[in-house]
Short mmCIF file of C-alpha atoms and ligand atoms in Angstrom, two decimals:
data_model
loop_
_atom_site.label_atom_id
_atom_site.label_comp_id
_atom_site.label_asym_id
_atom_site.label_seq_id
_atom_site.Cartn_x
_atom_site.Cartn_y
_atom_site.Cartn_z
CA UNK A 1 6.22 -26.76 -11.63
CA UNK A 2 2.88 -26.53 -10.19
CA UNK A 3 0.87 -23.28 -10.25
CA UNK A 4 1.27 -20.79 -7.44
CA UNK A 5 -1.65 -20.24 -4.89
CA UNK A 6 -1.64 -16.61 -4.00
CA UNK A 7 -3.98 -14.75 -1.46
CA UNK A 8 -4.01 -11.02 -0.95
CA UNK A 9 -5.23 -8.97 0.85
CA UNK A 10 -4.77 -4.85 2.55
CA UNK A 11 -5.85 -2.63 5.06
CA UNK A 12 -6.73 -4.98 7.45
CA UNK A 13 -6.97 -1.59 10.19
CA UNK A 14 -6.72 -4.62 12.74
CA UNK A 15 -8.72 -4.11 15.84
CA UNK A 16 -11.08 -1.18 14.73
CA UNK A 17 -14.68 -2.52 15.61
CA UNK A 18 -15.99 -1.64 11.95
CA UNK A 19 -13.32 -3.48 10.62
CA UNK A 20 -12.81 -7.08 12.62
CA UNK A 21 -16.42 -9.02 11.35
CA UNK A 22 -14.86 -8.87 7.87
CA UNK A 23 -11.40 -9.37 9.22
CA UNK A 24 -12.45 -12.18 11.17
CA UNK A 25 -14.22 -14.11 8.47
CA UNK A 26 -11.59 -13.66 5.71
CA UNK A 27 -9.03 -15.02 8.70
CA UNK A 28 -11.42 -18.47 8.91
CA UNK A 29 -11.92 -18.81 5.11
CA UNK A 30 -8.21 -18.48 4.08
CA UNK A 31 -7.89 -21.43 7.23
CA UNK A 32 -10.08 -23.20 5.56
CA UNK A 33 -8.56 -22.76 2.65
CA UNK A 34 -4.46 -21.60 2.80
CA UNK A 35 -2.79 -20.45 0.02
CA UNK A 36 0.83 -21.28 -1.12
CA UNK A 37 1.78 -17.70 -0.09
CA UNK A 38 -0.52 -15.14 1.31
CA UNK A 39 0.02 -11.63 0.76
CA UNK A 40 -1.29 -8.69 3.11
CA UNK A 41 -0.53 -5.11 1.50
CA UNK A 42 -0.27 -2.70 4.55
CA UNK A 43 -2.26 -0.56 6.92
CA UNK A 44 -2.24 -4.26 9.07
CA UNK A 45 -2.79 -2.34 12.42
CA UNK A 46 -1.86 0.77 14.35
CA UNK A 47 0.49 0.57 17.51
CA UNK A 48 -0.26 -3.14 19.18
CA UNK A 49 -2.80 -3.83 16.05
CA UNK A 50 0.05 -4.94 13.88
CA UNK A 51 0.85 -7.48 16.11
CA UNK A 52 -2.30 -8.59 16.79
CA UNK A 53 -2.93 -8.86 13.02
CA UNK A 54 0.13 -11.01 11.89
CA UNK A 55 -0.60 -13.15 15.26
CA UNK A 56 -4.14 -14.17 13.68
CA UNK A 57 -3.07 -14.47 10.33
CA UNK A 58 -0.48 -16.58 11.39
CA UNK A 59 -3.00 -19.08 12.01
CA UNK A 60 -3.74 -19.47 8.45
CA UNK A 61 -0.92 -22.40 7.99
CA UNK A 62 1.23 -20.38 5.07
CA UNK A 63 3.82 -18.55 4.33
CA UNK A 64 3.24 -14.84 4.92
CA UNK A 65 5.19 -12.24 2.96
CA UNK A 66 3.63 -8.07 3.87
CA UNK A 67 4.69 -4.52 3.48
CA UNK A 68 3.39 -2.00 6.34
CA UNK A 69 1.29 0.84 5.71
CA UNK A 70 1.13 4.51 6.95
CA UNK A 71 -0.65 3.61 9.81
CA UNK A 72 1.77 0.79 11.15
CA UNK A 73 4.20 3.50 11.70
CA UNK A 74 2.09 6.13 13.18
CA UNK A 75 3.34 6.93 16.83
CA UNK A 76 2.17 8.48 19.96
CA UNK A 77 4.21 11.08 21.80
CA UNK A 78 6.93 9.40 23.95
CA UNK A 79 5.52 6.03 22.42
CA UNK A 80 7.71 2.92 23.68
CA UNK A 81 8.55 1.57 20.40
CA UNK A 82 9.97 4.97 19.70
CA UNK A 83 9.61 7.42 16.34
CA UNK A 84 7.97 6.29 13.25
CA UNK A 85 11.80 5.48 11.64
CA UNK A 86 12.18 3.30 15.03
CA UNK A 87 9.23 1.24 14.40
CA UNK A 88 9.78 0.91 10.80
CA UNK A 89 13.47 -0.20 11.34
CA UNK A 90 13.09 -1.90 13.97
CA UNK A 91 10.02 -2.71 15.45
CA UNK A 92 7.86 -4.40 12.30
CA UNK A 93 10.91 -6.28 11.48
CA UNK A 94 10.99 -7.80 15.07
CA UNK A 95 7.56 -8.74 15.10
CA UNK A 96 7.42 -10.32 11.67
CA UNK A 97 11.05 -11.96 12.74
CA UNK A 98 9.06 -13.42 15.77
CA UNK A 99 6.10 -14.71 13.81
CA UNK A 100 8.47 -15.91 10.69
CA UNK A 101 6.92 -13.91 8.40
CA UNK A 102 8.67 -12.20 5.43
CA UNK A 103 8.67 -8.28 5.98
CA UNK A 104 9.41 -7.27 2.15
CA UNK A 105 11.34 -3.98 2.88
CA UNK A 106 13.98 -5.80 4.41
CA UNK A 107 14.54 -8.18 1.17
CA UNK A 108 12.64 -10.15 -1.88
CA UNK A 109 11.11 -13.38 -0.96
CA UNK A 110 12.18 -16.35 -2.73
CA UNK A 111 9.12 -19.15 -2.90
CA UNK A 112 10.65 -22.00 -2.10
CA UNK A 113 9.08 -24.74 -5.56
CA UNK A 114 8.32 -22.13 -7.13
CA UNK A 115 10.08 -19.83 -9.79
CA UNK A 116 8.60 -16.34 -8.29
CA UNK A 117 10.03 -13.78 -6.15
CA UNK A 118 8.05 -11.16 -4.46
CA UNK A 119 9.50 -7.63 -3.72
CA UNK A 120 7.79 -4.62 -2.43
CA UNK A 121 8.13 -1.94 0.22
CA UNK A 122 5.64 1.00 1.98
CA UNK A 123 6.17 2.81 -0.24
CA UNK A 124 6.09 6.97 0.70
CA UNK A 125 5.40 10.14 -0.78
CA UNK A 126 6.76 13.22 -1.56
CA UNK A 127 4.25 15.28 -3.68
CA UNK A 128 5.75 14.27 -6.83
CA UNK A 129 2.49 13.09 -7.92
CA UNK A 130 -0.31 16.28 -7.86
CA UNK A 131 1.82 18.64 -5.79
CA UNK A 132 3.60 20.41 -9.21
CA UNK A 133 0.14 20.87 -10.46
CA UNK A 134 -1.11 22.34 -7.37
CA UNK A 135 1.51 25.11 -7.26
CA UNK A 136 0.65 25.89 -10.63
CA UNK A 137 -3.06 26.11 -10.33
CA UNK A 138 -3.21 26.80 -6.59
CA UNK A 139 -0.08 29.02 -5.92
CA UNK A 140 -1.67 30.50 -2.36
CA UNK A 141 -2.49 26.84 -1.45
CA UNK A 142 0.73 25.59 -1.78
CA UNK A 143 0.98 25.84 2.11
CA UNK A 144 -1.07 22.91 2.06
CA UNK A 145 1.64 20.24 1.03
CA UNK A 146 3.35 20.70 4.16
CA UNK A 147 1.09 21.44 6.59
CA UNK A 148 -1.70 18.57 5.27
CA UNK A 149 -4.13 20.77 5.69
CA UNK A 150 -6.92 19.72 2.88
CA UNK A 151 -10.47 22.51 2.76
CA UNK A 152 -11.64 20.07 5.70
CA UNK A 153 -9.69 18.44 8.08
CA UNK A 154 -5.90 17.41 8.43
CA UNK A 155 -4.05 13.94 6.77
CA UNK A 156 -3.52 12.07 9.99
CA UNK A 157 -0.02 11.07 8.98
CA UNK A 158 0.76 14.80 9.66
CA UNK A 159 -0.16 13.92 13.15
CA UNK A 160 1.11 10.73 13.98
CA UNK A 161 4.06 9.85 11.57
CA UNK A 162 6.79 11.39 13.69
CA UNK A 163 10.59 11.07 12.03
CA UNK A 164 13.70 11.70 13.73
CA UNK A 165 15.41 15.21 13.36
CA UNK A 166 17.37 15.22 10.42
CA UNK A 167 15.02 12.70 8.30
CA UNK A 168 11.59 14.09 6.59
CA UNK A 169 8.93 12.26 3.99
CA UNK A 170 11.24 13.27 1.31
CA UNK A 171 14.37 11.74 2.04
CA UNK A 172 12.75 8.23 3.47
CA UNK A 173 10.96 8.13 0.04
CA UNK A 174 14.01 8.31 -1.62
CA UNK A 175 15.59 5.96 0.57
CA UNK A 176 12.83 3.54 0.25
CA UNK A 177 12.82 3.99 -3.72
CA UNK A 178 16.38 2.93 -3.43
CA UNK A 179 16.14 0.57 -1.83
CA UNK A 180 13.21 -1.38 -3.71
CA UNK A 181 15.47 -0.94 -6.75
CA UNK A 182 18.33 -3.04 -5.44
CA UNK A 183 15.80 -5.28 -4.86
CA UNK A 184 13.68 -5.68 -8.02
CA UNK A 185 17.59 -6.14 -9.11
CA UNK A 186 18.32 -8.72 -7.01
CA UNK A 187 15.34 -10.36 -7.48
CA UNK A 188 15.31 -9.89 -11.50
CA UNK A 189 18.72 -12.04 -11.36
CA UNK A 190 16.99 -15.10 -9.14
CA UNK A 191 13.91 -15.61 -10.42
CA UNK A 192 12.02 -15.57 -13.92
CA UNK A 193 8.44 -14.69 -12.29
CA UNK A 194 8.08 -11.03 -10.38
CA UNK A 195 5.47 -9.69 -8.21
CA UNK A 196 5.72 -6.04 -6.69
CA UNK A 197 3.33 -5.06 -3.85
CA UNK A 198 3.70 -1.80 -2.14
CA UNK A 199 0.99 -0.20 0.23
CA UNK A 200 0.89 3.34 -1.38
CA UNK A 201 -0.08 2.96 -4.43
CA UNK A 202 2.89 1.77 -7.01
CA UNK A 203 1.92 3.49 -10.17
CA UNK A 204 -1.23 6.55 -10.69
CA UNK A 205 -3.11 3.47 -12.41
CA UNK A 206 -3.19 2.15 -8.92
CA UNK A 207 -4.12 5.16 -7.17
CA UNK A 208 -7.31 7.16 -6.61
CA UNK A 209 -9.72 5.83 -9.01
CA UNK A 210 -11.20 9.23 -9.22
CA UNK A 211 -7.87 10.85 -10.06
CA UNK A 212 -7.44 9.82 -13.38
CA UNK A 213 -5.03 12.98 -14.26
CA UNK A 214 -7.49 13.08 -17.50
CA UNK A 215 -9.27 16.26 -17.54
CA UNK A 216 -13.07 15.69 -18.92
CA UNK A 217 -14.04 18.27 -21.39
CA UNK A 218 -12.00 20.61 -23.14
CA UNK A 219 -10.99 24.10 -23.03
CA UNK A 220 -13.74 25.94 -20.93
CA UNK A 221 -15.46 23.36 -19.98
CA UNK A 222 -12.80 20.62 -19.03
CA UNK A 223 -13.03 19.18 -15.58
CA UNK A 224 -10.06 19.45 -13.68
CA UNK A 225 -9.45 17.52 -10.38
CA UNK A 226 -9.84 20.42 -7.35
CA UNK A 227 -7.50 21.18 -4.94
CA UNK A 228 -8.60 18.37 -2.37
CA UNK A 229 -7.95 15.36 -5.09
CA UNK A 230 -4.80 16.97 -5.66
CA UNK A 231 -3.54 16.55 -2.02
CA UNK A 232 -4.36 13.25 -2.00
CA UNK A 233 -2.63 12.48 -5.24
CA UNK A 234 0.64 14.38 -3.29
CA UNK A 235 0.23 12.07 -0.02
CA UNK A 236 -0.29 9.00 -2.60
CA UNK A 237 2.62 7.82 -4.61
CA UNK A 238 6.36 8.85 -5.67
CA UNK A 239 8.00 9.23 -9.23
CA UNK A 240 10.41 7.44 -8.38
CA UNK A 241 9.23 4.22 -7.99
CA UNK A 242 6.56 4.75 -10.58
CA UNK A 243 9.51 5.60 -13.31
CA UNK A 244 11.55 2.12 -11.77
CA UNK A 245 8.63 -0.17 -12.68
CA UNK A 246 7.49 1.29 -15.91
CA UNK A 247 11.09 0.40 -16.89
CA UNK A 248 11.42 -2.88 -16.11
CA UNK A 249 7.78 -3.46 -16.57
CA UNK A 250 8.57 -5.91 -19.68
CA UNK A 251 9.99 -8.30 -16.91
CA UNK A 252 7.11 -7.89 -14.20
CA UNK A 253 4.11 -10.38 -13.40
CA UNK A 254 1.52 -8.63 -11.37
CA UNK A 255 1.95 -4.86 -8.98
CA UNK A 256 -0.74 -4.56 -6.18
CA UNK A 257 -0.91 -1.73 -3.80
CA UNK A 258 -3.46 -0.44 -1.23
CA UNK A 259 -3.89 2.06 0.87
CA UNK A 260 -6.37 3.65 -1.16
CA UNK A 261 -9.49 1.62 -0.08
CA UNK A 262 -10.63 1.62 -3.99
CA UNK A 263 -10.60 -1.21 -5.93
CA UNK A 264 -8.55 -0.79 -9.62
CA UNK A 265 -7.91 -3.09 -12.00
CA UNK A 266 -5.93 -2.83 -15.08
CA UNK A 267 -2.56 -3.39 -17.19
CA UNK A 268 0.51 -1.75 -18.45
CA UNK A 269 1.10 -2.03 -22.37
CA UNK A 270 4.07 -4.79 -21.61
CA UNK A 271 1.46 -7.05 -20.02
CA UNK A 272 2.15 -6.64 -16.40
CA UNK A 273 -1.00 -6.59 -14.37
CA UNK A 274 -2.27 -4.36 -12.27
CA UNK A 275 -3.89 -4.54 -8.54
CA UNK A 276 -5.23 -1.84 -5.98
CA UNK A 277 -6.77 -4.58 -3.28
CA UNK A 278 -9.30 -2.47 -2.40
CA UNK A 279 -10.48 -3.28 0.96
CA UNK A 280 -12.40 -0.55 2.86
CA UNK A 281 -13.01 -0.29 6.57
CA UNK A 282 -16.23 -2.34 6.51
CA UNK A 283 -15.30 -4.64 3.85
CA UNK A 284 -12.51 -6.67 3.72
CA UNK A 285 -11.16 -7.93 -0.28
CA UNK A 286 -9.51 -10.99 -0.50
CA UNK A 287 -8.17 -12.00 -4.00
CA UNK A 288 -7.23 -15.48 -4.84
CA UNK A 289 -5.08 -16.11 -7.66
CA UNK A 290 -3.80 -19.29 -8.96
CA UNK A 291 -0.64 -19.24 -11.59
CA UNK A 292 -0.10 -15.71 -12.39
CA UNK A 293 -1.55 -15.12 -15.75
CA UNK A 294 -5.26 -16.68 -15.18
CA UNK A 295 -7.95 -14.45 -13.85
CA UNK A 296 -8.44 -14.16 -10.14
CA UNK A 297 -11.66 -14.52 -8.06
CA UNK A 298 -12.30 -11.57 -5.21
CA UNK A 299 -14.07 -12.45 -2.13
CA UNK A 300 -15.17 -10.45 -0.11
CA UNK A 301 -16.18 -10.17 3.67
CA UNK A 302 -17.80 -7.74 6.56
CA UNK A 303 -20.91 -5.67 6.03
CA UNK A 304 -21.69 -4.69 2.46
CA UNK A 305 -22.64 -1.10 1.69
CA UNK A 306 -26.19 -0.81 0.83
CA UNK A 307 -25.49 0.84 -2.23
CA UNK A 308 -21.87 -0.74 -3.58
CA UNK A 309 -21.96 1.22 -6.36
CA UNK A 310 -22.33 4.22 -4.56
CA UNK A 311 -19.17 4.24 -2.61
CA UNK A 312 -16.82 7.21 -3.55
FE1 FE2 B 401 -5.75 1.85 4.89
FE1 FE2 B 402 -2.69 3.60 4.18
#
């Protein structure tokens, strides 16, 4: 059986002008060059974005198997494709129907030649991650978790992610952990080669590099992450989904995520490897992988920082 092509890529944040000259240029070099199966890891484009997005990477000549992020269901009041459930439901599902592309949520993908399934979903949160640790720390803050409201400025999501009454972030993270486990299942059964790929991040390896839950220093002097990493360690990831893949992790090939705009690369201790895509508004990542166990070369495109290494 030959070796699987794979190209993937995340937060595309189609149609933002700081965003398309990278956007653009990874489009013409995976035309150039297409993949067996190319991979895009959510945050594709708000409102008509998404759309636009899949259209143009449609043009690559591949299959196309994604997972939406956060901003692919954000919504504006009275907005046409209705609440952030409708669009989620619905709408993505219809577009990527339209296009033939494989929307993950709604089931694994098989490849057709190939012994691999993928399965992945959005992916939500519900404060699982961080928010314990800031009640305990930060018992006046705990406000916070609801409202979004970090030192400076408001999580966006509390803005424009709009569910219907009855339905909040806990219950569609559940739902969505649920539902990713019947698949993993499902998939498990069919096919001897795994890949998960959610937008927010999977597991805490794949999360905020800065976040590392290890305190530096000890007693006195240890480091703890403030208030501020915290939140974004609640709006990141579930423990749900992280407990689901540690324990089938023995049968697992490769988890990517996004969302976080930070590159991370690591493993678990049964071998599986592990992803964050990375791409940030100006730069867009592209890895290419080819078989599953080999090393993988990351290209990337748009307008380098002047000082890489000085990105937070
Ligand atoms: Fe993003
Ligand atoms: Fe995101």
């Amino acid at each position: 059986m030959p070796r699987v092509r794979l190209a993937i890529t995340a937060d595309s944040h189609w149609g933002l002008p700081k965003c398309q000259p990278g956007n653009l240029a990874l489009v013409e070099a995976l035309r150039a060059d297409p993949p067996d199966l190319l991979l895009l890891g959510g945050d594709q484009g708000a409102d008509s974005h998404f759309d636009e997005c899949l259209e143009t990477f449609g043009t690559v000549g591949c299959p196309v198997a994604l997972v939406p992020g956060n901003h692919d269901i954000w919504v504006r009041e009275a907005d046409a494709r209705g609440d952030s459930l409708d669009v989620y439901r619905d709408h993505l599902p219809n577009v990527c129907r339209r296009l033939g592309m494989h929307l993950l949520d709604t089931g694994p993908f098989f490849l057709p030649g190939h012994d691999l399934a993928v399965v992945g979903c959005m992916n939500w949160y519900d404060h699982s991650w961080g928010g314990p640790t800031l009640v305990q720390r930060f018992p006046a803050e705990a406000w916070r978790l609801e409202a979004m409201q970090f030192s400076r400025g408001r999580h966006n999501d509390r803005v424009y992610v709009r569910w219907p009454a009855g339905l909040d972030g806990f219950a569609f993270t559940r739902q969505g952990a649920d539902t990713l486990e019947s698949h993993l299942r499902e998939a498990l059964e069919r096919a001897s080669s795994v890949v998960v790929m959610t937008h927010h991040p999977a597991l805490p390896e794949l999360g905020f590099p800065w976040l590392d839950r290890q305190p530096s220093g000890s007693g006195e002097n240890a480091v703890l992450p403030d208030m501020n990493h915290l939140m974004w360690e609640a709006f990141s990831g579930n423990t749900q989904v992280e407990r689901l893949l540690r324990t089938h992790a023995d049968r697992l090939a490769l988890v990517i995520s996004g969302h976080t705009h930070r590159w991370r690369e690591g493993a678990l201790p049964g071998g599986v490897r592990l992803l964050n895509v990375g791409s940030d508004y100006p730069v867009k990542n592209l890895i290419r992988m080819e078989g599953l166990t080999d090393g993988f070369h990351l290209q990337q495109f748009g307008e380098m920082p002047a000082n890489p290494a000085g990105v937070a």
